[in-house]
Amino acid sequence: MKVSTRGRYALRVMIDLAQHNDGTYISLKDIAERQDISMKYLESIVALLNKEHYVDSLRGKNGGYKLNRPLEEYRVGDVLHLTEGSLAPVTCLEEGVDHVNCKRASECITVPMWMELDTIINEYLDNVTLQDLLDGKVRRRK
């Protein structure tokens, strides 16, 4: 699994909106400047976030984007699945652990290991929220 630039930037946008979450709409220009992301790339990311109801948008002079639910309801796994699709560590699991897509799956002794890794990745990311990130609850293991 390798998270693309799109996934990383989507998460940065969500964190930026969370950090500046005062109930007002935040302009794309402000986010782009703070995050050093091109407006064009940012537009495609927020369009997806808006379409999937992760953010609300408002056009006009005081328009922009804002989060539409409490920070603890935004899971990192959801944001990454939205932008990345599968987070599977190997191609044969891209359709999920219930649908191993490989003609050698029945004889491949590594499939259970990849399935377990996929489960660990998804469970971990689904248990980290924007609130956790802002509160510094996610720490690097030594």
PDB file of C-alpha atoms in Angstrom:
ATOM      1  CA  MET A   1       0.000   0.000   0.000  1.00  0.00           C
ATOM      2  CA  LYS A   2       1.288   3.384  -0.961  1.00  0.00           C
ATOM      3  CA  VAL A   3      -0.913   6.412  -0.372  1.00  0.00           C
ATOM      4  CA  SER A   4      -0.898   8.727  -3.377  1.00  0.00           C
ATOM      5  CA  THR A   5      -0.393  12.470  -3.376  1.00  0.00           C
ATOM      6  CA  ARG A   6      -4.151  12.827  -3.830  1.00  0.00           C
ATOM      7  CA  GLY A   7      -4.824  10.869  -0.635  1.00  0.00           C
ATOM      8  CA  ARG A   8      -2.208  12.745   1.378  1.00  0.00           C
ATOM      9  CA  TYR A   9      -3.441  16.110   0.125  1.00  0.00           C
ATOM     10  CA  ALA A  10      -7.081  15.228   0.856  1.00  0.00           C
ATOM     11  CA  LEU A  11      -6.081  14.448   4.415  1.00  0.00           C
ATOM     12  CA  ARG A  12      -4.130  17.717   4.647  1.00  0.00           C
ATOM     13  CA  VAL A  13      -7.185  19.633   3.391  1.00  0.00           C
ATOM     14  CA  MET A  14      -9.386  17.974   5.996  1.00  0.00           C
ATOM     15  CA  ILE A  15      -6.856  18.757   8.741  1.00  0.00           C
ATOM     16  CA  ASP A  16      -6.590  22.365   7.563  1.00  0.00           C
ATOM     17  CA  LEU A  17     -10.375  22.718   7.670  1.00  0.00           C
ATOM     18  CA  ALA A  18     -10.379  21.144  11.138  1.00  0.00           C
ATOM     19  CA  GLN A  19      -7.688  23.494  12.419  1.00  0.00           C
ATOM     20  CA  HIS A  20      -9.625  26.521  11.161  1.00  0.00           C
ATOM     21  CA  ASN A  21     -13.059  25.179  12.076  1.00  0.00           C
ATOM     22  CA  ASP A  22     -14.832  28.259  13.434  1.00  0.00           C
ATOM     23  CA  GLY A  23     -18.113  27.721  11.588  1.00  0.00           C
ATOM     24  CA  THR A  24     -17.239  29.964   8.658  1.00  0.00           C
ATOM     25  CA  TYR A  25     -16.421  28.910   5.122  1.00  0.00           C
ATOM     26  CA  ILE A  26     -12.719  28.813   4.285  1.00  0.00           C
ATOM     27  CA  SER A  27     -11.590  29.873   0.846  1.00  0.00           C
ATOM     28  CA  LEU A  28      -9.727  27.483  -1.385  1.00  0.00           C
ATOM     29  CA  LYS A  29      -7.114  30.177  -1.850  1.00  0.00           C
ATOM     30  CA  ASP A  30      -6.371  30.238   1.886  1.00  0.00           C
ATOM     31  CA  ILE A  31      -6.098  26.451   2.050  1.00  0.00           C
ATOM     32  CA  ALA A  32      -3.877  26.381  -1.046  1.00  0.00           C
ATOM     33  CA  GLU A  33      -1.527  28.968   0.437  1.00  0.00           C
ATOM     34  CA  ARG A  34      -1.298  27.324   3.851  1.00  0.00           C
ATOM     35  CA  GLN A  35      -0.843  23.826   2.432  1.00  0.00           C
ATOM     36  CA  ASP A  36       1.273  24.791  -0.591  1.00  0.00           C
ATOM     37  CA  ILE A  37      -1.019  22.886  -2.955  1.00  0.00           C
ATOM     38  CA  SER A  38      -1.903  24.179  -6.413  1.00  0.00           C
ATOM     39  CA  MET A  39      -5.427  25.560  -6.761  1.00  0.00           C
ATOM     40  CA  LYS A  40      -6.160  23.292  -9.712  1.00  0.00           C
ATOM     41  CA  TYR A  41      -5.225  20.131  -7.811  1.00  0.00           C
ATOM     42  CA  LEU A  42      -7.022  21.361  -4.715  1.00  0.00           C
ATOM     43  CA  GLU A  43     -10.206  22.002  -6.729  1.00  0.00           C
ATOM     44  CA  SER A  44     -10.369  18.368  -7.816  1.00  0.00           C
ATOM     45  CA  ILE A  45      -9.845  17.142  -4.257  1.00  0.00           C
ATOM     46  CA  VAL A  46     -12.468  19.363  -2.633  1.00  0.00           C
ATOM     47  CA  ALA A  47     -14.916  18.582  -5.436  1.00  0.00           C
ATOM     48  CA  LEU A  48     -14.687  14.915  -4.449  1.00  0.00           C
ATOM     49  CA  LEU A  49     -14.927  15.710  -0.727  1.00  0.00           C
ATOM     50  CA  ASN A  50     -17.963  17.899  -1.401  1.00  0.00           C
ATOM     51  CA  LYS A  51     -19.658  15.354  -3.669  1.00  0.00           C
ATOM     52  CA  GLU A  52     -19.314  12.677  -0.981  1.00  0.00           C
ATOM     53  CA  HIS A  53     -20.608  15.069   1.741  1.00  0.00           C
ATOM     54  CA  TYR A  54     -17.377  15.310   3.720  1.00  0.00           C
ATOM     55  CA  VAL A  55     -17.510  19.097   3.426  1.00  0.00           C
ATOM     56  CA  ASP A  56     -20.071  21.774   2.658  1.00  0.00           C
ATOM     57  CA  SER A  57     -19.415  24.436   0.069  1.00  0.00           C
ATOM     58  CA  LEU A  58     -20.679  27.947  -0.538  1.00  0.00           C
ATOM     59  CA  ARG A  59     -20.119  30.044  -3.633  1.00  0.00           C
ATOM     60  CA  GLY A  60     -19.574  33.767  -3.661  1.00  0.00           C
ATOM     61  CA  LYS A  61     -17.489  36.397  -1.939  1.00  0.00           C
ATOM     62  CA  ASN A  62     -17.618  34.777   1.512  1.00  0.00           C
ATOM     63  CA  GLY A  63     -17.729  31.286   0.087  1.00  0.00           C
ATOM     64  CA  GLY A  64     -15.438  28.354   0.512  1.00  0.00           C
ATOM     65  CA  TYR A  65     -15.538  25.050   2.332  1.00  0.00           C
ATOM     66  CA  LYS A  66     -16.151  23.837   5.846  1.00  0.00           C
ATOM     67  CA  LEU A  67     -16.543  20.568   7.680  1.00  0.00           C
ATOM     68  CA  ASN A  68     -20.128  19.494   8.260  1.00  0.00           C
ATOM     69  CA  ARG A  69     -19.862  17.182  11.262  1.00  0.00           C
ATOM     70  CA  PRO A  70     -17.860  16.775  14.474  1.00  0.00           C
ATOM     71  CA  LEU A  71     -14.150  16.038  14.038  1.00  0.00           C
ATOM     72  CA  GLU A  72     -14.416  12.699  15.832  1.00  0.00           C
ATOM     73  CA  GLU A  73     -16.758  11.481  13.074  1.00  0.00           C
ATOM     74  CA  TYR A  74     -14.130  11.893  10.345  1.00  0.00           C
ATOM     75  CA  ARG A  75     -12.041   8.749  10.164  1.00  0.00           C
ATOM     76  CA  VAL A  76      -8.708   8.828   8.339  1.00  0.00           C
ATOM     77  CA  GLY A  77      -9.578   5.474   6.752  1.00  0.00           C
ATOM     78  CA  ASP A  78     -12.723   6.936   5.198  1.00  0.00           C
ATOM     79  CA  VAL A  79     -10.833   9.860   3.657  1.00  0.00           C
ATOM     80  CA  LEU A  80      -8.142   7.574   2.256  1.00  0.00           C
ATOM     81  CA  HIS A  81     -10.631   5.016   0.939  1.00  0.00           C
ATOM     82  CA  LEU A  82     -12.492   7.839  -0.780  1.00  0.00           C
ATOM     83  CA  THR A  83      -9.390   9.091  -2.555  1.00  0.00           C
ATOM     84  CA  GLU A  84      -7.452   5.850  -2.972  1.00  0.00           C
ATOM     85  CA  GLY A  85     -10.113   3.198  -3.348  1.00  0.00           C
ATOM     86  CA  SER A  86      -8.404   0.112  -1.977  1.00  0.00           C
ATOM     87  CA  LEU A  87      -5.625   0.300   0.576  1.00  0.00           C
ATOM     88  CA  ALA A  88      -4.727  -3.336   0.012  1.00  0.00           C
ATOM     89  CA  PRO A  89      -1.034  -4.185   0.384  1.00  0.00           C
ATOM     90  CA  VAL A  90      -1.147  -6.471  -2.689  1.00  0.00           C
ATOM     91  CA  THR A  91      -3.127  -6.426  -5.929  1.00  0.00           C
ATOM     92  CA  CYS A  92      -4.915  -9.719  -5.309  1.00  0.00           C
ATOM     93  CA  LEU A  93      -6.745  -8.172  -2.326  1.00  0.00           C
ATOM     94  CA  GLU A  94      -7.920  -4.972  -3.995  1.00  0.00           C
ATOM     95  CA  GLU A  95     -11.504  -6.247  -4.036  1.00  0.00           C
ATOM     96  CA  GLY A  96     -11.322  -7.077  -0.327  1.00  0.00           C
ATOM     97  CA  VAL A  97     -10.292 -10.069   1.749  1.00  0.00           C
ATOM     98  CA  ASP A  98     -13.528 -11.887   0.865  1.00  0.00           C
ATOM     99  CA  HIS A  99     -12.669 -11.794  -2.854  1.00  0.00           C
ATOM    100  CA  VAL A 100      -9.045 -12.813  -3.357  1.00  0.00           C
ATOM    101  CA  ASN A 101      -8.394 -12.201  -7.041  1.00  0.00           C
ATOM    102  CA  CYS A 102      -5.635 -14.645  -7.905  1.00  0.00           C
ATOM    103  CA  LYS A 103      -5.685 -17.980  -9.628  1.00  0.00           C
ATOM    104  CA  ARG A 104      -2.991 -19.221  -7.225  1.00  0.00           C
ATOM    105  CA  ALA A 105      -4.801 -18.103  -4.049  1.00  0.00           C
ATOM    106  CA  SER A 106      -5.736 -21.610  -2.934  1.00  0.00           C
ATOM    107  CA  GLU A 107      -2.092 -22.726  -2.981  1.00  0.00           C
ATOM    108  CA  CYS A 108      -0.374 -19.449  -2.062  1.00  0.00           C
ATOM    109  CA  ILE A 109       0.932 -19.609   1.473  1.00  0.00           C
ATOM    110  CA  THR A 110       1.382 -15.817   1.654  1.00  0.00           C
ATOM    111  CA  VAL A 111      -2.315 -14.960   1.150  1.00  0.00           C
ATOM    112  CA  PRO A 112      -3.204 -15.261   4.861  1.00  0.00           C
ATOM    113  CA  MET A 113      -0.332 -12.933   5.760  1.00  0.00           C
ATOM    114  CA  TRP A 114      -1.460 -10.316   3.208  1.00  0.00           C
ATOM    115  CA  MET A 115      -5.043 -10.653   4.429  1.00  0.00           C
ATOM    116  CA  GLU A 116      -3.950 -10.039   8.011  1.00  0.00           C
ATOM    117  CA  LEU A 117      -1.868  -7.024   6.983  1.00  0.00           C
ATOM    118  CA  ASP A 118      -4.848  -5.627   5.064  1.00  0.00           C
ATOM    119  CA  THR A 119      -7.033  -6.055   8.151  1.00  0.00           C
ATOM    120  CA  ILE A 120      -4.460  -4.359  10.385  1.00  0.00           C
ATOM    121  CA  ILE A 121      -4.090  -1.395   8.000  1.00  0.00           C
ATOM    122  CA  ASN A 122      -7.835  -0.867   7.683  1.00  0.00           C
ATOM    123  CA  GLU A 123      -8.592  -1.307  11.386  1.00  0.00           C
ATOM    124  CA  TYR A 124      -5.834   1.130  12.317  1.00  0.00           C
ATOM    125  CA  LEU A 125      -6.853   3.849   9.853  1.00  0.00           C
ATOM    126  CA  ASP A 126     -10.531   3.404  10.703  1.00  0.00           C
ATOM    127  CA  ASN A 127      -9.723   4.081  14.349  1.00  0.00           C
ATOM    128  CA  VAL A 128      -7.858   7.353  13.821  1.00  0.00           C
ATOM    129  CA  THR A 129     -10.027  10.470  13.566  1.00  0.00           C
ATOM    130  CA  LEU A 130      -9.298  14.072  12.673  1.00  0.00           C
ATOM    131  CA  GLN A 131      -9.836  14.859  16.352  1.00  0.00           C
ATOM    132  CA  ASP A 132      -7.159  12.304  17.288  1.00  0.00           C
ATOM    133  CA  LEU A 133      -4.704  13.963  14.911  1.00  0.00           C
ATOM    134  CA  LEU A 134      -5.445  17.448  16.243  1.00  0.00           C
ATOM    135  CA  ASP A 135      -5.157  16.242  19.835  1.00  0.00           C
ATOM    136  CA  GLY A 136      -1.791  14.609  19.102  1.00  0.00           C
ATOM    137  CA  LYS A 137      -3.087  11.186  20.141  1.00  0.00           C
ATOM    138  CA  VAL A 138      -1.275   9.468  17.291  1.00  0.00           C
ATOM    139  CA  ARG A 139       2.344   8.964  18.213  1.00  0.00           C
ATOM    140  CA  ARG A 140       5.197   7.217  16.476  1.00  0.00           C
ATOM    141  CA  ARG A 141       6.279   3.976  18.063  1.00  0.00           C
ATOM    142  CA  LYS A 142       9.886   3.817  19.164  1.00  0.00           C
TER     143      LYS A 142
END
